Every structure is written in structure tokens, then in C-alpha cells.
Short mmCIF file of C-alpha atoms in Angstrom, two decimals:
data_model
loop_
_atom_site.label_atom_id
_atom_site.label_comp_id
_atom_site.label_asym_id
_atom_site.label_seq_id
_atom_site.Cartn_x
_atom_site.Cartn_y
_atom_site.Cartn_z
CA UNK A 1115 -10.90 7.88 15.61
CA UNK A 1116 -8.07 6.69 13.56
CA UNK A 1117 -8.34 3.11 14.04
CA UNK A 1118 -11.87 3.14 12.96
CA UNK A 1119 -11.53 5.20 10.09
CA UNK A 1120 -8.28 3.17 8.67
CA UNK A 1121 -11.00 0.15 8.52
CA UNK A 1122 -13.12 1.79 6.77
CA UNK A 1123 -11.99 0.42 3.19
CA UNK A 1124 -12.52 -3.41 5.30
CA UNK A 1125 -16.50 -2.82 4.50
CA UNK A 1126 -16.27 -1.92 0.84
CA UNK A 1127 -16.92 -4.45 -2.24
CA UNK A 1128 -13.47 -5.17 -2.41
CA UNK A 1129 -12.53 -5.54 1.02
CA UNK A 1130 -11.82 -7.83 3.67
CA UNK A 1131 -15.58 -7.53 4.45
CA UNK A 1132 -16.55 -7.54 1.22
CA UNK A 1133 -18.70 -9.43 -1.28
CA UNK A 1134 -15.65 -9.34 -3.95
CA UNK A 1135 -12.58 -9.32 -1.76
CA UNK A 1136 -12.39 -13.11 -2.58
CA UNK A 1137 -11.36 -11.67 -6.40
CA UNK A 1138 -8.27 -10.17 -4.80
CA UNK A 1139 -7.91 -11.96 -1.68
CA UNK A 1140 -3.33 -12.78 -2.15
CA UNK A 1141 -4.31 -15.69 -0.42
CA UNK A 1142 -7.43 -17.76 -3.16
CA UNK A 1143 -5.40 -19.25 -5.51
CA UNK A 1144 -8.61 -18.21 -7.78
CA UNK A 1145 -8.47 -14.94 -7.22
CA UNK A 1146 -8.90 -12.19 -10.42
CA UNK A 1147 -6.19 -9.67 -9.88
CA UNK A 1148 -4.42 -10.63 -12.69
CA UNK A 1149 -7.79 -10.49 -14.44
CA UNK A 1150 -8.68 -7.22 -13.10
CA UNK A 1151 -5.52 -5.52 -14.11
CA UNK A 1152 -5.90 -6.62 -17.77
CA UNK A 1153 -9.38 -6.12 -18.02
CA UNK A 1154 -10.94 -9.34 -18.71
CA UNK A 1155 -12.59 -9.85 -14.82
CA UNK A 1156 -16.03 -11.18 -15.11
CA UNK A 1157 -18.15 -9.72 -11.92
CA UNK A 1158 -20.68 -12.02 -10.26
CA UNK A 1159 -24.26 -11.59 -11.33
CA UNK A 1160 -24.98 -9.98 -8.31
CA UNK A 1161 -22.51 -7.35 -8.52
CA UNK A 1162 -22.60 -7.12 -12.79
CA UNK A 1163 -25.00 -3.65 -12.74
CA UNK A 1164 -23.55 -2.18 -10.31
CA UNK A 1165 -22.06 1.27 -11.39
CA UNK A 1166 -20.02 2.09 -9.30
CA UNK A 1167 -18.32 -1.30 -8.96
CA UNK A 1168 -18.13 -1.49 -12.59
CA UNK A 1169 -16.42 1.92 -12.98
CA UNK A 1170 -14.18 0.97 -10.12
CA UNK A 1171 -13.24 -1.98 -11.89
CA UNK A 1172 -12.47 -0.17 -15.01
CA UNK A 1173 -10.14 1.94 -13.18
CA UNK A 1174 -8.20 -0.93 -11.83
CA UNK A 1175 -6.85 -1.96 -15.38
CA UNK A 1176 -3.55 -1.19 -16.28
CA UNK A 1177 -2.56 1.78 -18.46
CA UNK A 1178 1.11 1.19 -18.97
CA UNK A 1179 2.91 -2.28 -19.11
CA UNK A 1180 5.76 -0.45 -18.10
CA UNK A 1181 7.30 -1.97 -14.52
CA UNK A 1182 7.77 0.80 -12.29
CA UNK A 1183 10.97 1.11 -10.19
CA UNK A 1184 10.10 1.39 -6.65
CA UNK A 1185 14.05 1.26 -5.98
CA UNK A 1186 14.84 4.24 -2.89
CA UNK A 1187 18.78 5.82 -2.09
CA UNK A 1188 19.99 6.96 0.98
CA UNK A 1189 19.62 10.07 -0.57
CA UNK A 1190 15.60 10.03 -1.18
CA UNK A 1191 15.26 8.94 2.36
CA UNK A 1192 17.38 11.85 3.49
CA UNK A 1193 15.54 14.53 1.18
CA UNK A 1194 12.13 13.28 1.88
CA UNK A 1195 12.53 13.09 5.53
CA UNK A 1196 14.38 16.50 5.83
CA UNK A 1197 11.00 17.83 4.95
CA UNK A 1198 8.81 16.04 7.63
CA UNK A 1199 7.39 17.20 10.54
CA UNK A 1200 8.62 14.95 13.41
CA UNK A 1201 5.91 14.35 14.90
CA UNK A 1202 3.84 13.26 12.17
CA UNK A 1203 2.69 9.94 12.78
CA UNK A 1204 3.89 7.28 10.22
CA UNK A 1205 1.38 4.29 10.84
CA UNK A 1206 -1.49 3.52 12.68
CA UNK A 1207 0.63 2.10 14.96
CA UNK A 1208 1.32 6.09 16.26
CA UNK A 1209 5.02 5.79 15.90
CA UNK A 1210 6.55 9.12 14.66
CA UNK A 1211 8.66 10.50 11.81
CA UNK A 1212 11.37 11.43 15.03
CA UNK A 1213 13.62 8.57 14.49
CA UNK A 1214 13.83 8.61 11.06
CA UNK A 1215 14.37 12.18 10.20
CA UNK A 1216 17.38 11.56 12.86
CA UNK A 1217 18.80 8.45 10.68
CA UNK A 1218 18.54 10.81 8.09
CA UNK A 1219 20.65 13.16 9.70
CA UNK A 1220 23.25 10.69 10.25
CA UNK A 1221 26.76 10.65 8.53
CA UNK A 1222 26.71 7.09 7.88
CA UNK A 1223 24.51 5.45 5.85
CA UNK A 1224 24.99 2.33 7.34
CA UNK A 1225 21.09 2.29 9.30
CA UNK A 1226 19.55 3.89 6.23
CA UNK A 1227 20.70 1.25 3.64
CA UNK A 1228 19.56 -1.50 6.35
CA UNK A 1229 15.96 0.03 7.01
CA UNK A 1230 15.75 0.71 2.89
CA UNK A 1231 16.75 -3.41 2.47
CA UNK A 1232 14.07 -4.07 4.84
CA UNK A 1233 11.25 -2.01 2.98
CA UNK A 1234 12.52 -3.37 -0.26
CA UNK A 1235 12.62 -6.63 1.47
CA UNK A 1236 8.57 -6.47 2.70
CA UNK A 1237 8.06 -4.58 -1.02
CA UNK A 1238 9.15 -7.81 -2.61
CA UNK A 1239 6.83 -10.15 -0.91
CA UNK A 1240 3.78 -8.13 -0.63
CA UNK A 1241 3.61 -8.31 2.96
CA UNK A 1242 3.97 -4.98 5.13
CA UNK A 1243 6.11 -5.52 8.46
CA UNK A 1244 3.87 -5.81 11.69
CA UNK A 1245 4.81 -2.65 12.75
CA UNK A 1246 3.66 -0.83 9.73
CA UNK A 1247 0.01 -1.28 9.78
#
């Protein structure tokens, strides 16, 4: 049931599925995200009065300029994993919160500041790690 409904979003407008997904497809070197974040996206004839796309659209542009930090400590990672269940699944993948509220745990920071590199790391080039999705 899980693996169906996390495609879900695949067979809207803007999905992989989708009629617009080539406006924010990372990989068209024409695509409109740039566009669509400032406000000044032109939607195909098709597509132009279409409500809800429209109003979806208009809540894609930016509010702020302002570049939010998406920098995590040790110490978020320990505080926000001292609060999880452990067995609350973390991807679709099914792997659990187990081993990480156990790093966590740990005296060393050592495995913490290497698995915080690593989502800064997949952060930084917009490309989630395999084993997240």
C-alpha cells in the first residue's frame, strides 16, 4: 500500500507522468523552475485555464529571497531522534529509525558527523542517496 501511494504525486501535472513535469524536469536544460519560483512561468495553452494548476503555480513562487540554512549538529540529530519511535519507518525502503536513535545515543560523535556530511553531501547536489527513496 505504501509503494503505490508514494507514486501517487508521479501522475499529477507536475510529475514524472505528467503533462508539465518537463518544466521542472533537473534534467531539460529548458526547464522553468527558475521561472516558476520568480513568477514569470508561462503555462502551455493547454494547461493556461486550468485552476488548479494555475493556483498551484502561484504557490510555487518565492516569498522570501532569504537562503535558508539547512545546516544540522550532532546535537539536532541527537534531540530529534531521542523523540522517535524506533520503529518508525524512515523511507520507503522500510528501514527503521532503530539505528539511528542508537548513533544518537552514542558518546562519540564521530558516526553522526559522517552520516550528517553525507546528507549535506546528497543536499548539495539535489540527488537523494539510493537508499533513501
Amino acid at each position: 500500500r505504501n509503494n503505490n501511494h508514494l507514486q501517487e504525486p508521479n501522475y499529477t501535472p507536475f510529475g514524472m507522468l505528467g503533462d508539465l513535469y518537463n518544466m521542472v524536469d533537473p534534467w531539460n536544460p529548458d526547464n522553468q523552475v527558475e521561472a516558476l519560483l520568480e513568477g514569470r512561468a508561462t503555462l502551455p495553452a493547454s494547461r493556461a485555464h486550468d485552476v488548479e494548476v494555475r493556483q498551484w503555480v502561484r504557490n510555487l513562487q518565492r516569498k522570501d529571497m532569504e537562503v535558508i540554512d539547512l545546516s544540522v549538529s550532532s546535537s539536532d540529530f541527537q534531540q530529534y531522534f531521542a523523540r522517535r519511535k524506533e520503529n518508525t519507518q524512515s523511507s520507503p525502503s522500510g528501514r527503521h529509525y532503530g539505528h539511528y536513535k542508537t548513533i544518537a545515543k552514542m558518546e562519540s560523535d564521530v558516526v553522526r558527523n559522517t552520516i550528517l556530511q553525507i546528507a549535506a553531501t546528497a543536499v548539495a547536489v539535489k540527488q537523494p542517496l539510493d537508499r533513501w527513496l
